Amino acid sequence: MYDGGKIIFGLIIFIALVTLPFTLGIGKEYIKANPKIDTPEIMKLPEAERKCVESKDFMRKEHMKMLIEWRDAVVRDGKTLYVNSQGKTFNMSLQNTCMQCHSNKSKFCDECHNYVKVKPYCWDCHLEPKENIKKEAGL
Amino acid sequence: MSNINRREFLKILGIGTFMGIGGWSMFEVVGKGEIEAFAEKYKKVPGALQAKRWAMVIDLKKLDQQIINDCTEVCHRIHNVPKILNPKEEIKWIWDEKFKNAFPELKDDYMSSEIKNMHVLVLCNHCENPPCVRVCPTKATFKRKDGIVMMDMHRCIGCRFCMAGCPYGARSFNWRDPKDYIKNENPEFPLRMRGVVEKCTFCYERLDRGLPPACVEASKGAIMYGDITDPNSEIRKILSSNFAIRRKAKLGTKPSVYYLL
Ligand code: SF4
Ligand code: SF4
Ligand code: SF4
């Protein structure tokens, strides 16, 4: 084999580089996204009513598409009510419906969005629940 | 395939086309129940106020400084409109304008200064033929079925074509992050971000909940609103018995805001 030493040396460097993301992570703590749904607003509901507008599984996968459909229905068609798969009706509003229960944006939305490194621009305009102010005022 | 002749082939083709036109395949795939369920998913609030074309009549005789201030204040407060004092950067949905500026085409050398300087409340005219909608490249500004010229802030790219297109200066551009210029936010309404255009939306969010526009409510009867296509509406009755003018009517934008003198 011509230049065998050089090839093997090159291969070793190549493998080292390719596996860098894994080797760098060795010994580091693996932080899993852990969104919390135990807000006072949710906990004070009777247990049978502690349900989101759709199933947990659906919301986890589809909430972003759902919010976009809600936006178009409200802004374009003036339709503000959502009838869910169980026939229950909700006011379509991120600020006035979703965040009324999920008053813990930092421990709910941000938890997964940070984990998967996405930065949705909802909060450039929509008002976040005032988590810290509430705590400071003891409310 | 040797036993299919030309005639049979055409027959099959004909049947296939017929079924296609009848839309049978559509029903087989989707099912009637599912189509109904889809249509029912989004609904209007039962008491929502609806019209074929919303319009307003503003009676200038009934306006005074107090009413003008009240209307402006309530609109800007409930819609989280930032208060920026620099006139080059200010944001306004409804504001106090002198008659000579609101109606420049009516200005006359011998007009009394009283009329020239009369206070007029001006806002977006929700034109029937809105140039702002025609020039918007993203459909961020569009006309709703009920005539309201709306903004979808999510789509606005801040190109400001609409501001160049609007002959009434009804639109404002957010040069700065408006967050820093709002004292007490209305928690029920969103803000805007830097780089988008905003304007009066005819209080769509109130109509959709069955409430009249906020400025109408605050105007002590000086502003009336209703469906201009309905001959029995309050505003149609007023228009049929009073002389009313519209801003820059000559331009052909067909404003939906009328003024009584
Ligand atoms: S007044 Fe201006 S912003 Fe309003 S609809 Fe007419 S052109 Fe568009
Ligand atoms: S500034 Fe926004 S609303 Fe105006 S024309 Fe451009 S995209 Fe459309
Ligand atoms: S109709 Fe609503 S948004 Fe428009 S000026 Fe009046 S209060 Fe403001």
CSV table of C-alpha atoms and ligand atoms in Angstrom, one decimal:
chain,number,residue,atom,x,y,z
A,1,MET,CA,0.0,0.0,0.0
A,2,TYR,CA,1.5,3.3,-1.0
A,3,ASP,CA,1.4,6.0,1.7
A,4,GLY,CA,-0.3,3.6,4.0
A,5,GLY,CA,0.8,5.5,7.1
A,6,LYS,CA,-0.6,8.8,5.8
A,7,ILE,CA,-4.0,7.2,4.9
A,8,ILE,CA,-4.4,5.6,8.3
A,9,PHE,CA,-3.4,8.9,10.0
A,10,GLY,CA,-6.0,10.7,7.8
A,11,LEU,CA,-8.6,8.2,8.6
A,12,ILE,CA,-8.0,8.6,12.3
A,13,ILE,CA,-8.4,12.4,12.1
A,14,PHE,CA,-11.5,11.9,10.0
A,15,ILE,CA,-13.2,9.6,12.5
A,16,ALA,CA,-12.2,11.8,15.4
A,17,LEU,CA,-13.8,14.8,13.7
A,18,VAL,CA,-16.9,13.0,12.8
A,19,THR,CA,-17.5,11.6,16.2
A,20,LEU,CA,-16.7,14.9,17.9
A,21,PRO,CA,-20.3,15.8,18.7
A,22,PHE,CA,-20.6,12.5,20.7
A,23,THR,CA,-17.2,12.5,22.3
A,24,LEU,CA,-17.6,16.1,23.5
A,25,GLY,CA,-20.8,15.1,25.2
A,26,ILE,CA,-19.2,12.4,27.2
A,27,GLY,CA,-19.7,13.0,30.9
A,28,LYS,CA,-22.1,15.9,30.4
A,29,GLU,CA,-25.4,15.8,32.0
A,30,TYR,CA,-28.3,14.9,29.6
A,31,ILE,CA,-31.0,17.5,30.2
A,32,LYS,CA,-34.3,16.3,28.9
A,33,ALA,CA,-37.1,18.8,28.1
A,34,ASN,CA,-39.6,18.6,31.0
A,35,PRO,CA,-42.5,20.9,30.4
A,36,LYS,CA,-44.7,21.4,33.5
A,37,ILE,CA,-48.5,21.5,33.4
A,38,ASP,CA,-49.0,22.0,37.1
A,39,THR,CA,-49.9,25.7,37.1
A,40,PRO,CA,-52.4,26.9,39.7
A,41,GLU,CA,-54.9,27.6,37.0
A,42,ILE,CA,-54.8,24.0,35.8
A,43,MET,CA,-54.6,22.5,39.3
A,44,LYS,CA,-57.7,24.3,40.5
A,45,LEU,CA,-59.8,22.6,37.8
A,46,PRO,CA,-61.6,19.4,38.8
A,47,GLU,CA,-59.5,16.5,37.7
A,48,ALA,CA,-61.9,15.4,34.9
A,49,GLU,CA,-61.8,18.8,33.3
A,50,ARG,CA,-58.0,19.1,33.2
A,51,LYS,CA,-57.9,18.7,29.5
A,52,CYS,CA,-56.4,20.8,26.8
A,53,VAL,CA,-58.4,21.7,23.7
A,54,GLU,CA,-57.2,18.5,22.0
A,55,SER,CA,-55.4,15.3,23.3
A,56,LYS,CA,-51.9,15.7,24.7
A,57,ASP,CA,-50.5,13.7,21.8
A,58,PHE,CA,-52.2,15.8,19.2
A,59,MET,CA,-51.1,19.0,20.9
A,60,ARG,CA,-47.5,17.9,21.2
A,61,LYS,CA,-47.3,17.2,17.5
A,62,GLU,CA,-49.7,19.7,15.9
A,63,HIS,CA,-49.9,22.8,18.1
A,64,MET,CA,-47.9,24.9,15.7
A,65,LYS,CA,-50.1,24.1,12.8
A,66,MET,CA,-53.2,24.5,14.9
A,67,LEU,CA,-52.2,28.0,16.0
A,68,ILE,CA,-51.6,29.0,12.4
A,69,GLU,CA,-55.1,27.7,11.4
A,70,TRP,CA,-56.6,29.6,14.4
A,71,ARG,CA,-54.8,32.8,13.3
A,72,ASP,CA,-56.3,32.5,9.8
A,73,ALA,CA,-59.8,31.7,11.0
A,74,VAL,CA,-59.8,34.7,13.4
A,75,VAL,CA,-57.9,37.3,11.4
A,76,ARG,CA,-59.2,36.4,7.9
A,77,ASP,CA,-62.7,35.0,8.5
A,78,GLY,CA,-63.7,36.6,11.8
A,79,LYS,CA,-64.4,33.1,13.2
A,80,THR,CA,-63.3,33.1,16.8
A,81,LEU,CA,-64.7,29.8,18.1
A,82,TYR,CA,-63.0,26.4,17.8
A,83,VAL,CA,-65.1,23.3,18.1
A,84,ASN,CA,-62.8,20.5,19.2
A,85,SER,CA,-63.1,16.7,18.4
A,86,GLN,CA,-65.3,16.2,21.5
A,87,GLY,CA,-67.7,19.0,20.4
A,88,LYS,CA,-66.5,21.4,23.1
A,89,THR,CA,-66.1,25.1,22.2
A,90,PHE,CA,-63.1,27.3,22.9
A,91,ASN,CA,-62.2,30.9,22.1
A,92,MET,CA,-59.3,30.9,19.7
A,93,SER,CA,-56.7,33.0,21.3
A,94,LEU,CA,-53.1,32.3,22.3
A,95,GLN,CA,-53.1,35.1,24.8
A,96,ASN,CA,-56.6,34.7,26.2
A,97,THR,CA,-57.1,31.0,26.0
A,98,CYS,CA,-53.8,29.0,25.9
A,99,MET,CA,-51.9,31.1,28.3
A,100,GLN,CA,-54.7,31.4,30.8
A,101,CYS,CA,-54.0,27.8,31.7
A,102,HIS,CA,-50.4,27.6,30.7
A,103,SER,CA,-49.4,30.6,32.8
A,104,ASN,CA,-45.9,29.2,33.1
A,105,LYS,CA,-44.4,30.1,29.7
A,106,SER,CA,-40.8,29.6,30.9
A,107,LYS,CA,-41.5,26.1,32.2
A,108,PHE,CA,-43.9,25.1,29.5
A,109,CYS,CA,-43.3,26.7,26.1
A,110,ASP,CA,-39.7,27.5,26.6
A,111,GLU,CA,-38.8,24.1,28.0
A,112,CYS,CA,-39.2,22.3,24.7
A,113,HIS,CA,-38.5,25.2,22.4
A,114,ASN,CA,-35.1,25.7,24.0
A,115,TYR,CA,-34.4,21.9,23.9
A,116,VAL,CA,-35.0,21.7,20.2
A,117,LYS,CA,-33.4,25.2,19.7
A,118,VAL,CA,-36.4,26.9,18.0
A,119,LYS,CA,-37.3,30.5,18.6
A,120,PRO,CA,-41.0,31.0,17.7
A,121,TYR,CA,-41.7,34.7,17.3
A,122,CYS,CA,-45.1,34.6,19.0
A,123,TRP,CA,-43.8,36.7,21.9
A,124,ASP,CA,-42.6,39.5,19.8
A,125,CYS,CA,-46.2,40.7,19.9
A,126,HIS,CA,-48.4,38.4,22.0
A,127,LEU,CA,-48.1,39.3,25.7
A,128,GLU,CA,-46.6,36.6,27.9
A,129,PRO,CA,-48.2,35.8,31.2
A,130,LYS,CA,-46.6,37.9,33.9
A,131,GLU,CA,-45.0,35.0,35.8
A,132,ASN,CA,-42.4,36.9,37.8
A,133,ILE,CA,-44.5,39.9,38.7
A,134,LYS,CA,-47.2,37.6,40.1
A,135,LYS,CA,-44.6,35.8,42.2
A,136,GLU,CA,-43.1,39.0,43.5
A,137,ALA,CA,-46.4,40.5,44.4
A,138,GLY,CA,-47.4,37.2,46.1
A,139,LEU,CA,-50.4,36.8,43.9
B,1,MET,CA,-56.0,-6.4,-23.9
B,2,SER,CA,-56.6,-7.9,-27.4
B,3,ASN,CA,-60.3,-8.3,-26.7
B,4,ILE,CA,-60.9,-4.6,-26.1
B,5,ASN,CA,-61.7,-2.9,-29.3
B,6,ARG,CA,-61.8,0.8,-30.0
B,7,ARG,CA,-65.5,1.1,-29.4
B,8,GLU,CA,-65.3,-0.5,-25.9
B,9,PHE,CA,-62.3,1.5,-25.0
B,10,LEU,CA,-64.2,4.7,-25.7
B,11,LYS,CA,-67.2,3.5,-23.7
B,12,ILE,CA,-65.1,2.9,-20.7
B,13,LEU,CA,-63.4,6.3,-21.1
B,14,GLY,CA,-66.9,7.9,-21.3
B,15,ILE,CA,-68.1,6.3,-18.1
B,16,GLY,CA,-64.9,7.3,-16.3
B,17,THR,CA,-65.3,10.9,-17.3
B,18,PHE,CA,-69.0,10.9,-16.2
B,19,MET,CA,-68.1,9.6,-12.8
B,20,GLY,CA,-65.4,12.2,-12.5
B,21,ILE,CA,-67.8,15.0,-13.3
B,22,GLY,CA,-70.3,13.7,-10.8
B,23,GLY,CA,-67.6,14.0,-8.2
B,24,TRP,CA,-68.3,10.4,-7.0
B,25,SER,CA,-64.7,9.7,-6.3
B,26,MET,CA,-64.6,12.7,-3.9
B,27,PHE,CA,-67.4,11.4,-1.8
B,28,GLU,CA,-65.9,7.9,-1.7
B,29,VAL,CA,-62.6,9.3,-0.4
B,30,VAL,CA,-63.7,11.9,2.1
B,31,GLY,CA,-67.2,10.9,3.1
B,32,LYS,CA,-70.0,13.4,3.8
B,33,GLY,CA,-69.8,13.3,7.6
B,34,GLU,CA,-66.1,14.4,7.4
B,35,ILE,CA,-66.9,17.3,5.1
B,36,GLU,CA,-69.5,18.6,7.6
B,37,ALA,CA,-67.2,18.1,10.5
B,38,PHE,CA,-64.6,20.1,8.8
B,39,ALA,CA,-67.0,23.0,8.0
B,40,GLU,CA,-68.1,23.1,11.7
B,41,LYS,CA,-64.6,23.3,13.2
B,42,TYR,CA,-64.4,27.1,13.2
B,43,LYS,CA,-67.5,29.2,14.1
B,44,LYS,CA,-68.5,32.7,14.7
B,45,VAL,CA,-69.6,33.8,18.2
B,46,PRO,CA,-73.5,33.5,18.1
B,47,GLY,CA,-73.9,37.2,18.9
B,48,ALA,CA,-71.2,38.5,16.6
B,49,LEU,CA,-72.2,41.7,14.7
B,50,GLN,CA,-72.3,41.1,11.0
B,51,ALA,CA,-72.7,43.3,7.9
B,52,LYS,CA,-72.2,43.2,4.2
B,53,ARG,CA,-70.2,46.4,4.4
B,54,TRP,CA,-69.5,48.3,7.6
B,55,ALA,CA,-69.5,52.0,7.5
B,56,MET,CA,-69.3,55.0,9.8
B,57,VAL,CA,-70.9,58.4,9.9
B,58,ILE,CA,-69.1,61.1,12.0
B,59,ASP,CA,-71.2,64.2,12.9
B,60,LEU,CA,-68.8,67.1,13.1
B,61,LYS,CA,-71.4,69.3,14.8
B,62,LYS,CA,-71.5,66.9,17.7
B,63,LEU,CA,-67.7,66.6,18.2
B,64,ASP,CA,-66.0,68.6,20.9
B,65,GLN,CA,-62.5,68.4,22.3
B,66,GLN,CA,-63.5,66.1,25.1
B,67,ILE,CA,-65.1,63.6,22.7
B,68,ILE,CA,-62.2,63.7,20.4
B,69,ASN,CA,-59.8,63.0,23.2
B,70,ASP,CA,-61.9,60.3,24.7
B,71,CYS,CA,-62.2,58.4,21.3
B,72,THR,CA,-58.5,58.7,20.6
B,73,GLU,CA,-57.6,57.6,24.2
B,74,VAL,CA,-59.9,54.6,24.3
B,75,CYS,CA,-58.9,53.3,20.9
B,76,HIS,CA,-55.2,53.7,21.5
B,77,ARG,CA,-55.4,52.2,25.0
B,78,ILE,CA,-57.4,49.0,24.2
B,79,HIS,CA,-55.3,48.3,21.1
B,80,ASN,CA,-52.0,48.8,22.8
B,81,VAL,CA,-51.0,51.7,20.4
B,82,PRO,CA,-47.6,53.1,21.6
B,83,LYS,CA,-47.4,56.7,22.6
B,84,ILE,CA,-44.4,58.2,20.7
B,85,LEU,CA,-44.3,61.9,20.7
B,86,ASN,CA,-41.9,62.5,17.8
B,87,PRO,CA,-44.3,63.3,14.9
B,88,LYS,CA,-42.1,61.5,12.4
B,89,GLU,CA,-42.4,58.2,14.3
B,90,GLU,CA,-45.8,58.5,16.0
B,91,ILE,CA,-48.4,55.7,15.7
B,92,LYS,CA,-52.0,56.7,15.4
B,93,TRP,CA,-55.2,54.8,14.5
B,94,ILE,CA,-57.6,57.7,15.0
B,95,TRP,CA,-56.6,61.3,15.5
B,96,ASP,CA,-57.6,65.0,15.6
B,97,GLU,CA,-57.0,66.8,12.3
B,98,LYS,CA,-57.9,70.3,11.1
B,99,PHE,CA,-60.6,70.6,8.5
B,100,LYS,CA,-58.3,72.1,6.0
B,101,ASN,CA,-55.9,69.1,6.2
B,102,ALA,CA,-58.6,66.5,6.4
B,103,PHE,CA,-60.4,67.9,3.3
B,104,PRO,CA,-57.7,69.7,1.3
B,105,GLU,CA,-59.8,69.6,-1.9
B,106,LEU,CA,-62.5,71.7,-0.2
B,107,LYS,CA,-60.1,74.4,0.9
B,108,ASP,CA,-60.9,77.8,-0.5
B,109,ASP,CA,-59.2,81.2,-0.2
B,110,TYR,CA,-62.3,82.8,1.3
B,111,MET,CA,-63.2,79.9,3.7
B,112,SER,CA,-63.7,81.2,7.2
B,113,SER,CA,-60.8,80.3,9.5
B,114,GLU,CA,-63.4,78.8,11.9
B,115,ILE,CA,-64.1,76.1,9.3
B,116,LYS,CA,-60.5,75.8,8.2
B,117,ASN,CA,-59.5,75.0,11.7
B,118,MET,CA,-62.5,72.9,12.7
B,119,HIS,CA,-61.5,69.7,14.5
B,120,VAL,CA,-62.2,66.5,12.5
B,121,LEU,CA,-61.7,62.9,13.8
B,122,VAL,CA,-59.9,60.9,11.1
B,123,LEU,CA,-59.2,57.3,10.9
B,124,CYS,CA,-58.8,54.6,8.2
B,125,ASN,CA,-61.7,54.9,5.8
B,126,HIS,CA,-62.0,51.2,5.1
B,127,CYS,CA,-62.3,52.0,1.5
B,128,GLU,CA,-64.4,49.9,-0.8
B,129,ASN,CA,-61.7,50.2,-3.4
B,130,PRO,CA,-58.6,50.3,-1.2
B,131,PRO,CA,-55.3,51.1,-2.8
B,132,CYS,CA,-53.4,49.8,0.2
B,133,VAL,CA,-54.7,46.3,-0.4
B,134,ARG,CA,-53.9,46.5,-4.1
B,135,VAL,CA,-50.2,47.3,-3.5
B,136,CYS,CA,-49.5,45.0,-0.6
B,137,PRO,CA,-47.2,42.2,-1.9
B,138,THR,CA,-47.9,39.8,0.9
B,139,LYS,CA,-51.7,40.1,1.4
B,140,ALA,CA,-50.9,41.3,5.0
B,141,THR,CA,-53.5,43.9,4.4
B,142,PHE,CA,-56.7,42.7,2.8
B,143,LYS,CA,-60.4,43.3,2.7
B,144,ARG,CA,-62.7,41.1,4.8
B,145,LYS,CA,-66.0,39.9,3.5
B,146,ASP,CA,-67.7,42.6,5.6
B,147,GLY,CA,-65.7,45.4,4.1
B,148,ILE,CA,-63.2,45.9,6.9
B,149,VAL,CA,-59.7,46.6,5.6
B,150,MET,CA,-57.7,44.4,7.9
B,151,MET,CA,-54.1,43.8,8.8
B,152,ASP,CA,-52.5,40.4,9.4
B,153,MET,CA,-49.5,41.5,11.4
B,154,HIS,CA,-47.9,38.0,11.0
B,155,ARG,CA,-47.5,38.6,7.3
B,156,CYS,CA,-46.4,42.2,7.2
B,157,ILE,CA,-42.8,42.6,6.0
B,158,GLY,CA,-42.7,46.3,6.6
B,159,CYS,CA,-42.2,47.3,2.9
B,160,ARG,CA,-44.5,50.3,3.5
B,161,PHE,CA,-46.0,50.2,0.0
B,162,CYS,CA,-49.4,50.5,1.6
B,163,MET,CA,-48.4,53.7,3.3
B,164,ALA,CA,-47.4,55.1,-0.1
B,165,GLY,CA,-50.7,53.8,-1.5
B,166,CYS,CA,-53.0,55.2,1.2
B,167,PRO,CA,-54.0,58.8,0.3
B,168,TYR,CA,-55.2,59.5,3.8
B,169,GLY,CA,-52.1,58.8,5.9
B,170,ALA,CA,-54.1,56.3,7.9
B,171,ARG,CA,-51.2,54.0,8.4
B,172,SER,CA,-48.3,54.2,10.8
B,173,PHE,CA,-45.0,52.4,10.7
B,174,ASN,CA,-43.3,51.0,13.8
B,175,TRP,CA,-39.8,52.5,13.6
B,176,ARG,CA,-39.1,51.4,17.2
B,177,ASP,CA,-40.1,48.5,19.3
B,178,PRO,CA,-43.5,49.6,20.5
B,179,LYS,CA,-43.1,47.7,23.8
B,180,ASP,CA,-41.1,50.6,25.3
B,181,TYR,CA,-43.8,53.1,24.6
B,182,ILE,CA,-46.9,51.5,26.2
B,183,LYS,CA,-47.6,52.2,29.8
B,184,ASN,CA,-50.5,49.9,30.7
B,185,GLU,CA,-50.9,47.1,28.3
B,186,ASN,CA,-54.4,45.7,27.6
B,187,PRO,CA,-53.7,42.1,28.4
B,188,GLU,CA,-56.4,40.9,26.0
B,189,PHE,CA,-54.9,42.4,22.9
B,190,PRO,CA,-51.5,41.8,21.3
B,191,LEU,CA,-48.8,44.3,20.6
B,192,ARG,CA,-46.9,44.8,17.4
B,193,MET,CA,-43.2,44.5,16.7
B,194,ARG,CA,-40.7,46.8,15.2
B,195,GLY,CA,-40.9,47.0,11.4
B,196,VAL,CA,-44.7,46.4,10.8
B,197,VAL,CA,-47.4,48.8,9.7
B,198,GLU,CA,-50.6,49.3,11.7
B,199,LYS,CA,-53.9,51.2,11.5
B,200,CYS,CA,-57.5,51.2,12.7
B,201,THR,CA,-59.1,47.8,12.2
B,202,PHE,CA,-62.8,48.9,12.7
B,203,CYS,CA,-62.6,47.1,16.1
B,204,TYR,CA,-63.0,43.7,14.3
B,205,GLU,CA,-62.2,42.0,17.6
B,206,ARG,CA,-65.2,43.8,19.3
B,207,LEU,CA,-67.6,43.3,16.4
B,208,ASP,CA,-66.7,39.6,16.4
B,209,ARG,CA,-67.7,39.4,20.1
B,210,GLY,CA,-70.9,41.4,19.5
B,211,LEU,CA,-69.7,44.8,20.7
B,212,PRO,CA,-69.7,48.2,18.7
B,213,PRO,CA,-66.4,49.9,17.9
B,214,ALA,CA,-64.8,51.5,20.9
B,215,CYS,CA,-64.7,55.0,19.4
B,216,VAL,CA,-68.5,54.8,18.6
B,217,GLU,CA,-69.1,53.9,22.2
B,218,ALA,CA,-67.0,56.7,23.5
B,219,SER,CA,-68.4,59.4,21.1
B,220,LYS,CA,-71.6,60.2,22.9
B,221,GLY,CA,-73.5,59.8,19.7
B,222,ALA,CA,-71.2,61.8,17.4
B,223,ILE,CA,-70.1,58.6,15.6
B,224,MET,CA,-72.6,56.2,14.2
B,225,TYR,CA,-71.9,52.9,12.4
B,226,GLY,CA,-73.8,50.2,10.6
B,227,ASP,CA,-74.3,48.2,7.5
B,228,ILE,CA,-74.3,50.6,4.5
B,229,THR,CA,-75.9,48.0,2.2
B,230,ASP,CA,-78.9,47.7,4.5
B,231,PRO,CA,-81.5,50.5,3.6
B,232,ASN,CA,-83.0,50.2,7.1
B,233,SER,CA,-79.8,50.8,9.0
B,234,GLU,CA,-79.3,53.9,11.2
B,235,ILE,CA,-76.5,55.2,9.0
B,236,ARG,CA,-78.5,54.8,5.8
B,237,LYS,CA,-81.4,56.8,7.3
B,238,ILE,CA,-79.0,59.5,8.3
B,239,LEU,CA,-77.3,59.6,4.9
B,240,SER,CA,-80.6,59.8,3.1
B,241,SER,CA,-81.7,62.9,5.1
B,242,ASN,CA,-78.4,64.8,5.5
B,243,PHE,CA,-75.6,66.2,3.4
B,244,ALA,CA,-72.6,64.1,3.9
B,245,ILE,CA,-69.0,64.2,2.5
B,246,ARG,CA,-66.2,61.8,2.2
B,247,ARG,CA,-62.5,62.5,2.2
B,248,LYS,CA,-60.9,62.9,-1.2
B,249,ALA,CA,-63.9,61.2,-2.8
B,250,LYS,CA,-62.6,62.2,-6.3
B,251,LEU,CA,-59.8,59.7,-6.0
B,252,GLY,CA,-62.2,56.8,-6.4
B,253,THR,CA,-61.2,54.9,-3.3
B,254,LYS,CA,-64.8,55.0,-2.1
B,255,PRO,CA,-64.3,55.6,1.6
B,256,SER,CA,-66.8,54.1,4.1
B,257,VAL,CA,-66.4,56.9,6.6
B,258,TYR,CA,-68.9,59.8,6.0
B,259,TYR,CA,-68.8,63.2,7.6
B,260,LEU,CA,-71.8,65.4,8.5
B,261,LEU,CA,-71.2,69.1,8.5
C,1,SF4,S1,-58.0,54.8,4.3
C,1,SF4,FE1,-56.0,54.2,3.6
C,1,SF4,S2,-55.5,52.4,4.8
C,1,SF4,FE2,-57.6,52.7,5.0
C,1,SF4,S3,-58.5,51.4,3.5
C,1,SF4,FE3,-58.4,53.4,2.6
C,1,SF4,S4,-56.4,53.4,1.5
C,1,SF4,FE4,-56.4,51.6,2.9
C,2,SF4,S1,-45.9,47.2,4.9
C,2,SF4,FE1,-46.9,45.3,5.4
C,2,SF4,S2,-49.1,45.7,5.1
C,2,SF4,FE2,-48.0,47.4,4.1
C,2,SF4,S3,-47.7,46.7,2.0
C,2,SF4,FE3,-45.9,46.0,3.0
C,2,SF4,S4,-46.4,44.0,3.7
C,2,SF4,FE4,-48.3,44.9,3.1
C,3,SF4,S1,-63.1,51.6,14.9
C,3,SF4,FE1,-61.9,50.8,16.7
C,3,SF4,S2,-59.8,50.7,15.8
C,3,SF4,FE2,-60.9,52.0,14.5
C,3,SF4,S3,-60.5,54.1,15.3
C,3,SF4,FE3,-62.5,53.4,16.2
C,3,SF4,S4,-61.8,52.5,18.2
C,3,SF4,FE4,-60.0,52.6,16.9
